[in-house]
Coordinates of C-alpha atoms and ligand atoms in Angstrom, one line a residue:
D1 CA -0.7 71.1 61.5
Q2 CA -3.8 70.8 63.7
W3 CA -6.3 68.6 61.9
F4 CA -4.6 65.3 61.7
G5 CA -3.8 62.7 64.3
C6 CA -0.7 61.1 66.1
S7 CA -1.4 57.9 63.9
T8 CA -0.6 59.9 60.8
C9 CA 3.0 59.7 61.7
H10 CA 3.2 57.1 64.6
D11 CA 2.2 53.5 64.6
P12 CA -0.7 53.4 67.2
E13 CA 0.6 50.2 68.8
T14 CA 4.5 50.9 68.9
M15 CA 4.6 54.6 68.4
E16 CA 7.3 54.0 65.8
L17 CA 7.2 56.4 63.0
R18 CA 5.1 55.3 60.0
V19 CA 3.8 56.7 56.8
Y20 CA 0.0 56.7 56.6
Q21 CA -1.0 58.4 53.1
Q22 CA -1.6 55.7 50.6
G23 CA -1.1 57.8 47.6
F24 CA 2.4 58.7 48.8
I25 CA 3.2 55.1 49.7
D26 CA 2.2 54.0 46.2
S27 CA 4.0 56.6 44.3
M28 CA 7.3 56.1 46.2
A29 CA 6.8 52.4 45.6
R30 CA 6.8 53.2 41.9
R31 CA 10.3 54.7 42.6
G32 CA 11.4 51.5 44.2
I33 CA 11.1 52.8 47.7
D34 CA 9.1 51.0 50.4
V35 CA 8.7 53.9 52.7
N36 CA 7.5 52.0 55.8
N37 CA 10.6 49.8 55.6
A38 CA 13.0 52.7 55.0
S39 CA 15.6 53.7 57.5
H40 CA 14.5 55.5 60.7
N41 CA 16.4 58.6 59.4
D42 CA 14.6 58.5 55.9
K43 CA 11.2 58.2 57.7
R44 CA 12.0 61.4 59.6
A45 CA 11.6 63.0 56.1
Y46 CA 8.8 60.6 54.7
V47 CA 6.3 61.4 57.5
C48 CA 6.3 65.0 56.4
A49 CA 6.7 64.2 52.7
Q50 CA 3.5 62.3 52.7
C51 CA 1.6 65.6 52.7
H52 CA 4.3 68.3 51.7
N53 CA 4.5 67.4 48.1
E54 CA 3.2 68.0 44.5
Y55 CA 0.0 65.8 43.9
Y56 CA -3.1 65.5 41.6
F57 CA -6.4 63.8 41.7
M58 CA -6.6 60.7 39.2
K59 CA -9.4 61.2 36.7
E60 CA -10.4 57.6 36.8
D61 CA -11.3 57.3 40.6
G62 CA -10.3 60.6 42.3
R63 CA -7.4 59.0 44.2
V64 CA -4.4 61.1 45.2
N65 CA -1.4 60.4 43.1
H66 CA 2.1 62.0 42.7
P67 CA 4.0 62.7 39.5
F68 CA 7.2 61.4 40.9
D69 CA 7.9 58.5 38.4
N70 CA 10.6 60.5 36.2
G71 CA 12.3 62.3 39.1
L72 CA 11.7 64.8 41.9
D73 CA 12.0 68.1 40.2
A74 CA 9.8 70.4 38.2
E75 CA 11.1 69.4 34.8
S76 CA 10.5 65.6 35.5
E77 CA 7.0 66.3 37.0
Y78 CA 6.1 68.5 33.9
Q79 CA 7.2 65.7 31.6
F80 CA 5.0 63.3 33.6
Y81 CA 1.9 65.5 33.1
Q82 CA 2.8 66.0 29.4
S83 CA 3.5 62.4 28.6
G84 CA 0.2 60.9 29.6
Q85 CA 1.5 59.3 32.8
A86 CA -1.2 61.1 34.7
G87 CA -3.9 59.2 32.7
G88 CA -7.0 61.3 32.0
F89 CA -5.6 64.2 34.0
T90 CA -4.3 66.9 31.9
Q91 CA -5.2 70.3 33.4
D92 CA -6.4 72.0 36.5
W93 CA -7.8 75.1 34.7
I94 CA -8.0 77.3 31.7
H95 CA -6.4 80.7 31.9
A96 CA -9.1 83.4 31.3
D97 CA -6.9 85.6 29.1
S98 CA -4.7 83.2 27.1
K99 CA -7.1 80.2 27.1
A100 CA -4.1 78.1 27.8
P101 CA -4.7 74.8 29.7
M102 CA -2.9 75.3 33.0
L103 CA -1.5 73.1 35.8
K104 CA -1.7 74.2 39.5
A105 CA 1.4 73.2 41.4
Q106 CA 0.9 72.5 45.2
H107 CA 3.7 72.7 47.8
P108 CA 6.6 70.6 46.7
E109 CA 8.7 70.8 49.9
F110 CA 9.7 67.1 49.7
E111 CA 10.8 67.4 46.2
T112 CA 12.7 70.6 46.8
W113 CA 14.5 69.3 49.7
A114 CA 15.2 65.8 48.2
T115 CA 18.3 66.8 46.2
S116 CA 19.6 69.5 48.6
V117 CA 22.9 69.8 50.4
H118 CA 21.0 69.0 53.6
A119 CA 19.2 66.0 52.2
D120 CA 22.6 64.7 50.8
A121 CA 24.1 65.0 54.3
G122 CA 21.1 63.0 55.8
V123 CA 19.5 66.2 57.4
T124 CA 15.7 65.7 57.3
C125 CA 12.6 67.9 57.8
V126 CA 12.5 66.9 61.4
D127 CA 16.0 68.0 62.3
C128 CA 15.0 71.4 61.5
H129 CA 11.2 71.6 62.1
M130 CA 11.0 69.4 65.1
P131 CA 14.0 69.9 67.0
Y132 CA 14.9 68.4 70.5
M133 CA 13.9 70.8 73.1
R134 CA 14.7 70.8 76.8
E135 CA 12.3 71.7 79.7
N136 CA 13.1 71.1 83.4
G137 CA 15.9 68.7 82.4
Q138 CA 13.6 66.7 80.1
K139 CA 14.4 66.4 76.5
Y140 CA 11.7 65.9 73.9
T141 CA 10.9 66.4 70.2
S142 CA 9.2 69.6 69.5
H143 CA 5.8 68.9 67.8
W144 CA 5.3 72.4 66.8
M145 CA 6.0 72.3 63.1
T146 CA 6.8 75.9 62.1
N147 CA 9.3 78.3 60.9
P148 CA 12.7 77.0 62.3
L149 CA 14.0 80.5 62.5
K150 CA 11.8 80.7 65.7
T151 CA 14.1 78.1 67.2
T152 CA 17.4 78.7 65.4
E153 CA 19.5 77.5 68.4
E154 CA 17.8 74.1 68.8
S155 CA 17.1 73.7 64.9
C156 CA 20.4 74.7 63.5
L157 CA 23.3 75.4 65.9
K158 CA 23.4 71.7 66.9
C159 CA 25.2 71.2 63.6
H160 CA 26.3 74.6 62.5
D161 CA 29.3 76.7 64.1
E162 CA 28.1 80.0 62.7
S163 CA 26.2 82.3 65.0
A164 CA 22.4 82.4 64.9
E165 CA 22.7 85.9 63.5
T166 CA 25.0 84.6 60.6
L167 CA 22.6 81.7 59.7
K168 CA 19.5 83.8 59.8
A169 CA 21.1 86.4 57.6
R170 CA 22.1 83.6 55.1
V171 CA 18.4 82.4 55.1
Q172 CA 17.3 86.1 54.6
T173 CA 19.7 86.5 51.6
I174 CA 18.4 83.3 49.9
G175 CA 14.9 84.5 50.5
D176 CA 15.5 87.9 49.0
N177 CA 17.3 86.3 46.0
T178 CA 14.5 83.9 45.4
F179 CA 11.7 86.6 45.9
K180 CA 13.3 88.8 43.4
L181 CA 13.7 86.2 40.6
Q182 CA 10.2 84.8 41.5
R183 CA 8.8 88.3 40.8
I184 CA 10.5 88.6 37.6
A185 CA 9.3 85.2 36.5
G186 CA 5.7 86.0 37.6
Q187 CA 5.7 89.2 35.6
T188 CA 7.1 87.7 32.5
V189 CA 4.6 84.8 32.5
A190 CA 1.9 87.4 32.9
Q191 CA 3.3 89.2 30.0
A192 CA 3.2 86.0 28.0
H193 CA -0.5 85.5 28.7
K194 CA -1.2 89.1 27.6
T195 CA 0.7 88.6 24.4
I196 CA -1.4 85.7 23.5
K197 CA -4.5 87.5 24.4
A198 CA -3.5 90.4 22.1
A199 CA -2.9 87.9 19.2
M200 CA -6.3 86.4 19.8
D201 CA -7.8 90.0 19.6
A202 CA -6.0 90.5 16.4
G203 CA -7.5 87.2 14.9
A204 CA -5.1 84.6 15.6
T205 CA -6.5 81.1 15.6
D206 CA -6.4 78.4 18.2
E207 CA -4.3 76.3 15.9
Q208 CA -1.8 79.1 15.4
L209 CA -1.5 79.7 19.1
A210 CA -1.3 76.1 20.2
E211 CA 2.5 76.2 20.7
S212 CA 2.3 79.6 22.5
R213 CA -0.2 78.2 24.9
Q214 CA 2.0 75.1 25.6
L215 CA 5.0 77.4 26.3
V216 CA 3.1 79.7 28.7
R217 CA 1.6 76.5 30.4
E218 CA 5.2 75.3 31.0
A219 CA 6.5 78.7 32.0
Q220 CA 3.8 79.2 34.7
W221 CA 4.3 75.6 36.0
Y222 CA 7.8 76.5 36.8
W223 CA 7.0 79.8 38.5
D224 CA 4.2 78.1 40.4
W225 CA 6.4 75.2 41.5
V226 CA 8.5 77.8 43.3
A227 CA 5.7 80.2 44.4
A228 CA 3.8 77.3 46.0
E229 CA 6.9 75.8 47.8
N230 CA 6.9 77.3 51.2
G231 CA 10.7 77.5 51.8
M232 CA 11.3 80.8 49.9
G233 CA 14.4 79.1 48.2
F234 CA 16.0 77.9 51.6
H235 CA 15.3 74.3 51.1
N236 CA 17.4 74.0 47.9
P237 CA 18.6 77.3 46.5
D238 CA 20.2 76.1 43.3
K239 CA 17.2 73.8 42.3
I240 CA 14.8 76.8 43.0
M241 CA 17.0 79.2 40.9
R242 CA 17.2 76.7 38.0
T243 CA 13.4 76.3 38.1
L244 CA 12.9 80.1 38.0
G245 CA 15.4 80.4 35.2
L246 CA 13.4 77.9 33.0
S247 CA 10.2 79.8 33.8
I248 CA 11.6 83.1 32.4
D249 CA 13.1 81.4 29.5
K250 CA 10.0 79.6 28.4
A251 CA 7.9 82.8 29.0
H252 CA 10.2 84.7 26.6
Q253 CA 9.9 81.8 24.1
C254 CA 6.1 82.2 24.2
I255 CA 6.3 86.1 23.7
E256 CA 8.7 85.4 20.7
K257 CA 6.6 82.8 19.2
T258 CA 3.4 84.7 19.6
N259 CA 4.8 87.7 18.0
A260 CA 6.1 85.8 15.1
V261 CA 2.6 84.3 14.7
V262 CA 1.2 87.9 14.5
K263 CA 3.7 89.2 12.2
G264 CA 3.7 86.2 9.9
S265 CA 0.0 85.6 9.5
L266 CA -2.1 88.6 10.2
Ligands
HEC301 C1 3.7 64.9 61.4 C2 4.2 63.8 62.1 C3 4.0 63.6 63.5 C4 2.7 63.7 64.2 C5 1.4 64.1 63.6 C6 2.9 63.4 65.6 N1 4.3 63.1 65.7 FE1 5.2 62.5 67.6 N2 7.1 62.5 66.6 C7 7.2 62.6 65.2 C8 8.6 62.6 65.0 C9 9.3 62.7 63.6 C10 9.3 62.2 66.1 C11 10.6 62.0 66.3 C12 10.9 60.5 66.4 C13 12.2 59.9 66.0 O1 13.1 60.3 65.3 O2 12.5 58.8 66.8 C14 8.3 62.1 67.2 C15 8.3 61.8 68.5 C16 7.4 61.4 69.4 C17 7.6 60.9 70.7 C18 8.9 60.3 71.3 C19 9.3 61.1 72.3 C20 10.0 62.4 72.0 O3 9.5 63.5 72.4 O4 10.9 62.4 71.2 C21 6.3 60.8 71.3 C22 6.0 60.3 72.7 C23 5.4 61.4 70.4 N3 6.0 61.7 69.2 C24 4.0 61.5 70.6 C25 3.1 62.0 69.7 C26 1.7 62.3 70.0 C27 1.0 61.8 71.3 C28 1.1 62.7 68.8 C29 -0.3 63.1 68.7 C30 -0.7 64.2 69.6 C31 2.1 62.8 67.9 N4 3.3 62.5 68.4 C32 2.0 63.4 66.6 C33 6.2 62.9 64.3 C34 4.9 63.2 64.5
HEC302 C1 -1.4 64.9 57.1 C2 -0.7 66.0 56.3 C3 0.5 66.7 56.9 C4 1.7 66.1 57.5 C5 1.9 64.7 57.7 C6 2.6 67.2 57.7 N1 2.0 68.4 57.4 FE1 2.8 70.1 57.7 N2 1.1 71.0 57.1 C7 0.1 70.5 56.6 C8 -0.9 71.5 56.2 C9 -2.1 71.1 55.4 C10 -0.4 72.7 56.5 C11 -0.9 74.1 56.3 C12 -2.1 74.3 57.1 C13 -1.8 74.5 58.6 O1 -0.9 75.3 58.9 O2 -2.5 73.7 59.4 C14 0.9 72.5 57.0 C15 1.8 73.4 57.5 C16 3.1 73.3 57.9 C17 4.0 74.3 58.2 C18 3.8 75.8 58.3 C19 3.3 76.0 59.7 C20 3.2 77.6 60.0 O3 3.7 77.9 61.0 O4 2.7 78.3 59.1 C21 5.3 73.7 58.6 C22 6.6 74.3 58.9 C23 5.0 72.1 58.5 N3 3.7 72.0 58.0 C24 6.0 71.3 58.5 C25 5.8 69.8 58.7 C26 6.7 68.8 59.0 C27 8.2 69.2 59.4 C28 6.1 67.7 59.0 C29 6.6 66.4 59.4 C30 7.1 66.2 60.7 C31 4.8 68.0 58.4 N4 4.6 69.3 58.4 C32 3.8 66.9 58.4 C33 0.0 69.2 56.3 C34 0.8 68.1 56.9
HEC303 C1 18.1 72.5 57.1 C2 16.8 72.8 57.7 C3 15.5 72.5 57.1 C4 15.1 71.2 56.5 C5 16.0 70.0 56.4 C6 13.8 71.5 56.0 N1 13.5 72.7 56.3 FE1 11.7 73.5 56.0 N2 12.3 75.4 56.4 C7 13.6 75.6 56.9 C8 13.7 77.0 57.1 C9 14.9 77.8 57.7 C10 12.4 77.6 56.6 C11 12.1 79.1 56.6 C12 12.7 79.7 55.4 C13 12.4 81.3 55.5 O1 11.8 81.7 56.5 O2 12.6 82.0 54.5 C14 11.6 76.5 56.3 C15 10.3 76.7 55.9 C16 9.4 75.6 55.6 C17 7.9 75.8 55.4 C18 7.2 77.1 55.5 C19 7.0 77.5 57.0 C20 6.3 78.8 57.1 O3 6.5 79.6 58.2 O4 5.5 79.1 56.3 C21 7.4 74.4 55.4 C22 6.0 74.2 55.2 C23 8.5 73.6 55.5 N3 9.9 74.3 55.6 C24 8.4 72.1 55.3 C25 9.5 71.4 55.2 C26 9.4 69.9 54.8 C27 8.3 69.2 54.6 C28 10.8 69.4 54.9 C29 11.3 68.1 54.4 C30 10.8 67.5 53.2 C31 11.6 70.5 55.2 N4 10.9 71.6 55.4 C32 13.1 70.6 55.4 C33 14.3 74.7 57.2 C34 14.4 73.3 56.9
HEC304 C1 21.7 67.7 61.5 C2 22.7 68.8 60.9 C3 22.3 70.0 60.4 C4 21.2 70.7 60.7 C5 20.2 70.6 62.0 C6 21.3 72.0 59.9 N1 22.2 71.9 59.1 FE1 22.7 73.3 57.6 N2 24.0 72.1 56.9 C7 24.4 70.9 57.4 C8 25.4 70.2 56.7 C9 26.2 68.9 56.7 C10 25.6 71.1 55.5 C11 26.5 70.9 54.2 C12 27.6 71.9 54.2 C13 28.6 71.9 55.4 O1 29.1 70.7 55.5 O2 28.6 72.9 56.1 C14 24.8 72.2 55.7 C15 24.7 73.4 54.8 C16 24.0 74.6 55.1 C17 23.9 75.7 54.2 C18 24.6 75.9 53.0 C19 23.6 75.3 52.1 C20 24.0 75.3 50.6 O3 23.1 75.2 49.7 O4 25.3 75.4 50.2 C21 23.1 76.6 55.0 C22 22.7 78.0 54.5 C23 22.6 76.0 56.1 N3 23.0 74.7 56.2 C24 21.8 76.5 57.1 C25 21.0 75.9 58.0 C26 20.0 76.4 58.9 C27 19.4 77.9 58.8 C28 19.5 75.4 59.6 C29 18.5 75.4 60.7 C30 17.0 75.9 60.3 C31 20.4 74.3 59.4 N4 21.3 74.6 58.4 C32 20.3 73.1 60.0 C33 23.9 70.4 58.5 C34 22.8 70.7 59.3

């Protein structure tokens, strides 16, 4: 976090916390939340959330916008893109093998955290990532935003009774489980793209493959939502596992559908 200034998070006059990114302010307003009049504790999440989220550029004028209107999870955001709520924006790229119109997820840390056990308990990004530190008897807020396991004592033990070792092992276990399922999802999605490519090579038409391409688009969105999130599951293990489960399911549906197209028509 080197390239932005104090005023991204602090009012330059009063040094109070404030949110600066207009796209985030507008997107949260559509959810009925005025971020700059939120509680002090909520602002301790919003100052980070203004960048650590999923976004896209509006086709009409290039402004940053967020797919938050229907909810803060991968399914609601997908629905936002599918339903035309993103206006002229419909895709980020076309997959080279399957020719499916793809979306690229950014880093949805805010959305992942938003419905977590920690968020429900009022624990914000700042509690873990900007802990209070002590130096020569002085207490200050760490501005080194990095992996909290570098400061487990200050970041976690002010609330948790477990030892630092136990907590680290817990984070590691969540990370291992997430990594394993993320790989399975990634490989299944890759297989789905290949299956479509094989069907194309065998002569299947765009019309016949339209549904398959929608399924792989959705499958990869769920995988990417997790892969692009930087917490490796920790911020919200069950939300992340649900999202990976959806990815694997949609990828299998794609493979089945594509095989049916090939069997039925060629
Ligand atoms: C990414 C957001 C962010 C940026 C950028 C940022 N701060 Fe902070 N700062 C915070 C948060 C969050 C707190 C904790 C405030 C609270 O909860 O009251 C804080 C607290 C402070 C405090 C209060 C004293 C303390 O240690 O708790 C000072 C002073 C401060 N920041 C100075 C700065 C300066 C100077 C810069 C630029 C070099 C800066 N901050 C950049 C988020 C930020
Ligand atoms: C103005 C946008 C912006 C804001 C505000 C912001 N970040 Fe970031 N953050 C980034 C970008 C971009 C990166 C990746 C590039 C980098 O490391 O500079 C990053 C990287 C990080 C990393 C990884 C750093 C590492 O060690 O690799 C952490 C952790 C992080 N941010 C936490 C936070 C927290 C917590 C807050 C709120 C207090 C916050 N960020 C506010 C843009 C932002
Ligand atoms: C309860 C503590 C906690 C809260 C709350 C929390 N994080 Fe984290 N965050 C972590 C831990 C622990 C990791 C490292 C996980 C790992 O290494 O497997 C992490 C990892 C990250 C990373 C990647 C850091 C790296 O080294 O690459 C980013 C970025 C990040 N968090 C941003 C956020 C943002 C933004 C919020 C709020 C919306 C948030 N976190 C809320 C504990 C927390
Ligand atoms: C401000 C207080 C606070 C901080 C800081 C905090 N936690 Fe928590 N944590 C909680 C609360 C409250 C719960 C809810 C369950 C409970 O009451 O123990 C919780 C739950 C958890 C859980 C179980 C999560 C689940 O999904 O069931 C883990 C694991 C955890 N914390 C790890 C950490 C780690 C690692 C850190 C530091 C990076 C950390 N916590 C920092 C308060 C905190």
